[in-house]
XYZ file of N, CA and C in Angstrom:
564
model
N 20.040 15.419 11.095
C 18.592 15.860 10.470
C 17.463 15.294 11.675
N 17.630 13.756 11.937
C 16.296 13.120 11.918
C 15.178 13.064 12.365
N 14.633 13.481 10.819
C 13.045 13.885 10.641
C 12.083 13.367 11.238
N 11.137 13.710 10.558
C 9.606 12.444 10.808
C 9.994 11.656 9.899
N 9.790 10.143 10.762
C 9.719 9.203 10.429
C 9.449 9.202 9.544
N 7.922 8.767 8.530
C 8.286 8.994 6.784
C 9.520 9.265 5.728
N 9.730 10.120 6.299
C 10.081 11.177 5.032
C 11.881 11.016 5.647
N 12.063 10.981 7.103
C 13.675 9.961 7.367
C 13.802 8.596 6.920
N 12.708 8.021 6.780
C 12.614 6.786 6.276
C 13.324 6.743 5.038
N 12.570 7.150 3.962
C 12.577 7.747 2.714
C 14.047 8.419 2.436
N 14.452 9.481 3.065
C 16.102 9.465 3.115
C 17.118 8.737 2.803
N 16.932 7.746 4.358
C 17.565 6.124 4.348
C 17.959 5.358 3.118
N 16.503 5.283 2.911
C 16.600 4.277 1.693
C 17.200 5.273 1.060
N 16.752 6.223 0.344
C 17.160 6.632 -0.826
C 19.139 7.432 -1.532
N 19.020 7.289 0.422
C 20.683 7.842 0.514
C 21.876 6.552 0.275
N 20.794 4.932 1.285
C 21.795 4.026 0.492
C 21.959 3.504 -0.600
N 21.136 3.497 -1.262
C 21.078 2.769 -2.831
C 21.994 3.913 -3.391
N 22.259 5.122 -2.993
C 22.367 6.043 -4.033
C 24.664 5.288 -3.558
N 24.363 5.575 -1.682
C 25.930 5.098 -1.643
C 25.837 3.475 -2.172
N 25.340 2.210 -2.405
C 25.278 1.223 -2.781
C 25.663 1.180 -3.992
N 25.012 1.909 -5.198
C 25.420 2.841 -6.041
C 26.476 2.991 -6.760
N 27.346 4.136 -5.552
C 28.398 4.492 -6.214
C 29.271 3.359 -5.500
N 29.127 2.040 -4.974
C 30.029 1.518 -5.010
C 30.468 0.084 -6.110
N 29.045 0.291 -6.427
C 29.025 -0.436 -7.452
C 30.716 0.385 -8.690
N 29.745 1.004 -8.714
C 30.740 2.379 -10.320
C 31.991 2.315 -10.009
N 33.041 2.464 -8.468
C 33.511 1.866 -7.938
C 34.769 1.012 -8.820
N 34.107 0.153 -9.494
C 34.919 -1.168 -10.515
C 34.456 -1.035 -11.957
N 34.926 1.113 -11.806
C 34.277 0.811 -13.699
C 36.009 0.757 -13.714
N 36.933 1.199 -15.177
C 37.795 1.221 -15.492
C 38.592 1.970 -15.567
N 38.141 3.127 -15.408
C 38.144 4.874 -15.153
C 38.558 5.028 -14.057
N 40.650 5.632 -13.413
C 40.548 5.593 -12.236
C 39.719 7.149 -11.463
N 39.760 8.160 -12.776
C 38.984 9.544 -12.000
C 37.386 9.361 -11.034
N 36.723 7.924 -12.228
C 35.706 7.459 -12.036
C 35.225 6.884 -10.419
N 36.120 6.230 -10.492
C 36.535 5.220 -9.161
C 36.696 6.095 -7.832
N 37.281 7.037 -8.015
C 37.494 8.128 -7.282
C 37.193 9.061 -6.648
N 35.878 9.465 -7.445
C 34.142 9.947 -7.291
C 33.492 9.575 -6.826
N 33.552 8.091 -6.777
C 32.514 7.078 -6.607
C 32.388 7.030 -5.098
N 33.849 6.629 -4.981
C 34.129 6.344 -3.357
C 33.857 7.895 -2.319
N 34.000 8.572 -2.870
C 33.656 9.983 -2.429
C 32.076 9.748 -1.945
N 30.856 10.064 -3.369
C 30.350 9.880 -3.642
C 29.239 8.776 -2.545
N 29.694 7.383 -2.236
C 29.692 6.108 -1.889
C 29.714 6.910 0.199
N 30.505 7.143 0.154
C 30.927 7.973 1.727
C 30.163 8.961 2.357
N 29.645 9.475 1.117
C 28.533 10.374 0.959
C 27.205 10.110 1.314
N 26.870 9.390 0.552
C 25.593 9.019 0.845
C 25.462 7.783 1.870
N 26.025 7.157 2.273
C 25.757 6.299 3.257
C 26.504 6.758 4.895
N 27.132 7.988 4.708
C 26.911 9.440 6.102
C 25.358 10.337 6.345
N 24.947 10.235 4.895
C 23.699 11.276 4.941
C 22.840 9.845 4.855
N 22.594 8.207 5.032
C 21.392 7.802 5.155
C 21.722 7.338 6.771
N 22.904 7.720 7.080
C 23.044 7.302 9.145
C 22.697 9.093 9.462
N 22.767 10.166 9.112
C 22.098 11.084 9.515
C 20.981 11.501 9.302
N 19.814 10.402 8.583
C 18.734 10.447 7.837
C 17.729 9.607 9.072
N 18.703 8.986 9.652
C 18.079 7.367 10.788
C 16.703 8.577 11.683
N 15.596 8.365 11.766
C 14.516 8.827 12.606
C 15.074 9.025 13.944
N 14.710 9.736 14.688
C 16.277 10.078 16.296
C 14.466 8.902 16.857
N 13.653 8.663 17.098
C 12.845 7.983 17.653
C 13.300 5.824 17.497
N 13.770 5.592 16.396
C 14.930 4.893 16.281
C 15.618 4.924 17.117
N 16.631 6.017 16.691
C 17.984 5.775 17.027
C 18.843 6.609 17.822
N 19.124 7.584 18.174
C 20.053 8.616 18.460
C 21.506 8.555 19.041
N 22.266 9.491 18.088
C 23.890 8.327 18.201
C 23.882 8.433 18.944
N 24.919 8.831 20.265
C 25.468 9.131 21.017
C 26.176 10.234 20.910
N 26.444 11.348 21.965
C 27.034 12.786 21.303
C 28.751 12.300 20.943
N 29.540 11.698 21.191
C 30.570 11.430 20.399
C 29.993 11.249 18.832
N 29.367 11.348 18.069
C 29.025 10.596 16.910
C 29.277 11.677 16.271
N 28.685 13.346 16.288
C 28.753 13.903 15.631
C 29.782 13.940 15.998
N 31.160 14.599 16.292
C 31.725 14.873 16.665
C 33.161 14.152 15.180
N 32.568 13.169 15.594
C 33.733 11.871 15.112
C 33.000 12.148 13.204
N 31.511 12.874 13.134
C 30.853 12.339 11.484
C 31.698 14.031 10.914
N 32.215 15.251 11.761
C 32.143 15.674 11.323
C 33.551 16.323 10.982
N 34.568 14.667 11.281
C 35.881 14.934 11.608
C 36.305 14.144 10.069
N 35.690 12.803 9.912
C 35.328 12.413 8.906
C 35.129 12.562 7.495
N 33.809 13.374 7.344
C 33.743 14.611 6.664
C 34.429 16.027 6.788
N 35.323 16.425 7.297
C 36.383 17.164 7.550
C 37.859 16.016 6.166
N 37.573 15.421 6.658
C 39.212 14.296 6.190
C 38.631 14.275 4.095
N 37.175 14.273 4.487
C 36.759 14.163 2.958
C 36.660 14.997 2.269
N 36.393 16.056 2.596
C 36.700 17.495 1.889
C 38.093 17.774 1.994
N 38.983 17.513 2.808
C 40.498 18.301 2.234
C 41.033 17.395 1.301
N 40.628 16.067 1.237
C 40.931 14.936 0.280
C 39.989 15.744 -1.250
N 39.358 15.670 -1.129
C 38.450 16.477 -2.372
C 38.964 17.570 -3.501
N 39.107 18.678 -1.281
C 39.699 20.095 -2.125
C 41.592 19.452 -3.100
N 41.862 19.030 -2.738
C 43.134 18.267 -3.324
C 42.950 17.841 -4.611
N 42.057 16.702 -5.071
C 41.697 16.337 -6.051
C 41.218 17.592 -6.773
N 40.675 19.041 -6.083
C 40.031 19.668 -6.756
C 41.525 19.990 -7.984
N 42.633 20.668 -8.322
C 43.664 20.741 -8.329
C 43.530 20.125 -9.498
N 43.618 19.072 -9.757
C 43.608 18.433 -10.921
C 42.100 18.361 -12.101
N 40.809 18.549 -11.507
C 39.711 18.786 -12.127
C 38.615 19.698 -11.668
N 38.000 20.769 -11.663
C 37.556 21.466 -10.477
C 36.210 20.931 -10.163
N 35.843 19.851 -11.100
C 34.207 18.941 -10.902
C 34.680 18.829 -9.423
N 35.883 18.337 -8.213
C 35.751 18.053 -7.362
C 35.300 18.920 -6.183
N 35.017 20.756 -6.984
C 34.939 20.933 -5.578
C 33.214 20.957 -5.613
N 32.551 20.464 -6.316
C 31.152 20.044 -5.237
C 30.924 19.444 -4.350
N 32.334 18.047 -4.590
C 32.308 17.088 -3.440
C 33.233 18.273 -2.158
N 34.131 18.695 -2.541
C 34.034 20.132 -1.186
C 32.705 20.710 -1.067
N 31.795 20.540 -1.190
C 30.353 22.088 -0.565
C 30.461 20.611 0.185
N 29.661 19.257 -0.658
C 28.913 18.636 0.017
C 29.515 18.371 0.261
N 31.498 17.889 0.979
C 31.413 17.403 2.628
C 31.271 18.603 3.625
N 31.939 19.585 3.616
C 31.339 20.869 4.244
C 30.103 21.432 4.517
N 29.467 20.940 3.661
C 28.029 20.517 4.658
C 27.845 20.065 5.351
N 28.301 18.545 5.560
C 27.790 17.559 6.007
C 28.668 17.128 7.206
N 29.884 18.042 7.443
C 30.267 18.870 8.584
C 29.805 20.112 9.232
N 29.466 20.996 8.613
C 27.741 21.836 8.674
C 26.473 21.179 10.119
N 26.066 20.692 9.384
C 25.169 19.369 9.174
C 25.974 18.858 10.891
N 27.226 18.166 10.451
C 27.406 17.296 12.912
C 27.505 18.444 13.196
N 28.190 18.982 12.878
C 28.390 20.510 13.815
C 27.264 21.244 14.436
N 25.902 21.424 13.535
C 25.418 21.722 13.959
C 24.159 20.380 14.818
N 24.684 19.908 14.764
C 23.590 18.694 15.237
C 24.209 18.441 16.813
N 25.827 18.681 16.790
C 26.551 18.601 18.341
C 26.420 19.409 18.829
N 26.025 20.667 18.722
C 26.150 21.849 19.054
C 24.635 21.976 19.530
N 23.169 20.990 19.639
C 22.070 21.094 19.601
C 22.339 20.163 21.300
N 21.155 20.524 22.056
C 20.826 19.477 22.912
C 20.931 18.540 22.787
N 21.221 16.998 23.997
C 21.387 16.286 22.984
C 19.728 15.584 23.224
N 18.961 14.889 21.965
C 17.498 14.768 22.231
C 17.324 15.708 21.253
N 17.554 17.212 22.030
C 17.014 17.863 20.704
C 17.606 18.536 19.234
N 17.289 16.909 18.457
C 18.432 16.999 17.301
C 17.317 17.623 16.099
N 16.189 17.550 16.107
C 15.675 17.884 14.973
C 14.489 19.275 15.178
N 14.942 20.544 14.080
C 14.679 21.400 14.161
C 15.804 22.293 14.625
N 17.007 21.520 14.684
C 18.487 22.594 15.442
C 18.264 23.641 14.187
N 18.254 24.756 14.479
C 18.623 25.920 13.607
C 20.374 25.563 12.907
N 21.048 26.352 13.681
C 22.497 26.688 13.193
C 22.781 27.719 12.762
N 23.142 27.871 11.588
C 23.218 29.883 11.151
C 22.421 30.017 9.787
N 21.482 31.192 10.352
C 20.278 30.454 8.655
C 20.869 31.171 6.957
N 22.023 32.229 7.513
C 22.697 32.464 6.376
C 22.817 31.101 5.635
N 24.115 30.581 6.208
C 24.445 29.362 5.407
C 24.434 28.475 5.101
N 22.836 28.793 6.277
C 21.894 27.701 5.575
C 21.337 27.597 4.176
N 20.781 28.998 4.544
C 20.203 29.374 3.048
C 20.796 29.273 2.232
N 22.403 29.663 2.117
C 23.691 29.971 1.161
C 23.960 28.012 0.260
N 23.701 27.438 1.268
C 24.232 25.647 1.287
C 22.745 25.094 0.338
N 21.297 25.928 0.651
C 20.053 25.685 0.113
C 19.671 25.656 -1.262
N 20.152 27.404 -1.315
C 21.024 27.545 -2.651
C 21.471 27.124 -3.369
N 22.672 26.574 -2.622
C 24.095 25.818 -3.934
C 23.045 24.455 -4.671
N 22.853 23.747 -3.597
C 22.021 22.869 -3.474
C 20.821 21.918 -4.280
N 19.732 23.238 -4.564
C 18.282 23.735 -4.953
C 19.336 23.714 -7.090
N 20.364 24.582 -6.733
C 20.580 25.603 -8.128
C 22.057 23.733 -9.015
N 22.224 22.825 -8.243
C 22.800 21.889 -8.405
C 22.491 20.755 -8.886
N 21.076 20.284 -8.156
C 19.763 19.624 -8.387
C 19.310 19.754 -9.598
N 19.027 21.215 -9.862
C 18.417 21.731 -11.856
C 19.500 21.643 -12.295
N 20.025 21.846 -12.174
C 21.604 21.720 -13.627
C 21.614 20.157 -13.808
N 21.880 19.063 -13.122
C 22.178 18.261 -12.451
C 21.050 16.863 -13.234
N 19.934 17.874 -13.217
C 18.569 16.970 -13.464
C 18.385 18.062 -15.434
N 18.471 18.507 -15.128
C 18.713 18.910 -17.040
C 19.100 18.708 -17.783
N 20.870 17.806 -17.444
C 21.899 16.831 -17.916
C 21.416 15.989 -17.634
N 20.284 15.057 -17.631
C 19.460 14.054 -17.399
C 18.236 13.715 -19.114
N 17.824 15.061 -19.108
C 16.726 15.108 -20.378
C 17.633 14.488 -21.570
N 16.793 13.924 -22.118
C 17.041 13.421 -22.688
C 17.348 13.931 -24.049
N 18.022 13.989 -24.935
C 18.692 14.092 -25.917
C 18.547 13.819 -27.844
N 17.609 14.526 -28.587
C 16.961 13.815 -29.569
C 19.008 13.440 -30.496
N 19.245 11.855 -29.830
C 20.159 11.181 -31.098
C 20.076 11.141 -32.420
N 21.360 12.484 -32.846
C 21.620 11.942 -34.580
C 21.493 10.877 -35.204
N 20.833 10.404 -35.650
C 20.791 8.751 -36.248
C 21.652 8.597 -37.058
N 22.514 7.523 -37.234
C 23.972 6.656 -37.269
C 25.011 7.690 -36.772
N 24.314 8.782 -36.043
C 26.225 8.809 -34.962
C 26.397 8.028 -34.463
N 28.214 8.079 -34.635
C 29.107 6.841 -32.906
C 28.308 7.449 -31.856
N 28.018 6.627 -31.009
C 27.861 6.581 -30.182
C 26.173 6.043 -29.654
N 25.744 5.410 -30.579
C 24.410 5.597 -30.571
C 23.805 4.091 -30.552
N 22.421 3.204 -30.320
C 22.158 2.157 -30.786
C 22.226 1.091 -29.270
N 21.816 0.203 -29.721
C 22.164 -1.114 -28.471
C 23.163 -1.187 -28.202
N 24.213 -1.960 -29.073
C 25.571 -1.841 -28.843
C 26.580 -1.164 -27.917
N 26.091 0.435 -28.276
C 27.345 1.282 -27.373
C 26.316 1.295 -26.061
N 25.114 0.920 -25.278
C 24.844 1.102 -24.565
C 24.677 0.049 -23.596
N 25.494 -1.918 -24.200
C 25.634 -2.516 -24.134
C 27.415 -2.854 -24.046
N 28.132 -1.761 -23.651
C 29.523 -1.738 -23.725
C 29.489 -1.196 -22.602
N 28.913 -0.602 -22.262
C 29.202 0.711 -20.900
C 29.120 -0.097 -19.867
N 30.164 -0.493 -19.219
C 30.022 -1.137 -17.684
C 28.752 -0.579 -16.612
N 28.371 -0.850 -15.503
C 27.429 -0.018 -14.862
C 28.217 1.013 -14.053
N 28.890 0.740 -13.396
C 30.391 1.991 -12.971
C 29.859 3.420 -14.512
N 30.122 2.633 -15.894
C 30.631 4.004 -16.748
C 29.534 4.339 -17.414
N 28.705 4.357 -16.873
C 26.803 5.092 -17.371
C 26.680 6.878 -16.386
N 26.828 7.033 -17.391
C 26.753 8.941 -17.046
C 25.829 9.279 -17.018
N 24.852 8.651 -17.161
C 23.128 9.313 -17.275
C 23.120 8.838 -15.497
N 23.532 7.225 -14.975
C 23.443 6.940 -13.907
C 23.957 7.705 -12.738
N 25.703 7.912 -13.552
C 26.572 8.776 -12.152
C 25.056 9.501 -12.131
N 24.594 10.694 -13.269
C 24.231 11.597 -12.892
C 22.612 11.651 -11.988
N 22.396 10.585 -12.254
C 21.265 9.983 -11.384
C 21.362 9.902 -9.842
N 22.765 9.164 -9.561
C 23.439 9.425 -8.178
C 23.315 10.795 -7.531
N 23.846 11.655 -8.343
C 24.429 12.444 -7.562
C 22.266 13.542 -8.050
N 22.247 13.477 -8.313
C 20.835 14.308 -8.547
C 20.280 13.587 -7.008
N 19.874 12.526 -6.729
C 19.119 12.357 -5.519
C 20.407 12.704 -4.616
N 20.997 12.637 -4.378
C 21.888 13.077 -3.067
C 21.693 14.660 -2.675
N 22.247 15.053 -4.198
C 21.888 16.940 -3.382
C 20.240 16.803 -3.430
N 19.012 16.423 -3.536
C 17.625 16.335 -3.527
C 18.024 15.512 -2.052
N 18.563 14.619 -1.306
C 18.496 14.557 -0.155
C 19.334 15.841 0.492
N 20.362 15.909 -0.157
C 21.082 17.006 0.604
C 20.375 18.250 0.900
N 19.500 18.325 -0.170
C 17.809 19.878 0.134
C 17.171 19.259 1.588
N 17.285 18.789 1.144
C 15.597 18.358 2.259
C 16.305 17.830 3.375
N 17.608 17.313 3.816
C 18.328 17.517 5.189
C 18.179 19.166 5.740
N 19.120 20.100 5.155
C 19.322 21.225 5.118
C 17.541 21.681 5.112
N 16.389 21.384 4.905
C 15.092 21.782 5.033
C 15.042 21.703 6.027
N 15.212 20.731 7.267
C 14.767 19.504 7.970
C 15.539 19.738 9.823
N 16.817 21.116 9.060
C 17.441 21.398 10.048
C 16.663 22.981 10.521
């Protein structure tokens, strides 16, 4: 992806921070949340590595196929997990997008990673998917007026949930990765 310096570094920071938070979410007491957080941490750190500006670091030619294999394996793992929950289908699409970007970067001439085009129809379809995903996930973060005195309201409900079990933080994590994916696809 290797965009211009300032936007590339912003993407690196956003994706690395998201990956780090996902590592914290892996401490959740719920097995399914730990599993999803692990895949999202891999995605966040992989996106951070892909977004490093080319002026600072251009990966060797073998790195792109390696990333394609790693994210292909992550996609297969998410597809296997989708048997139990359709929520994992988003991880399949995300891993597929990472494989696609890695393949496009591997096919680009050495040093010409910015502006490599890929398949326009596939890029457009991924852009539409992730844009819709960002809008839906962002809408989930809009606060809904809590019913006064209803279950789960009040300060004790928030303090009981650990950092890994806060749904609004996991939605914010997914939202930031979706935004970063849109930015990376736009830079292709």
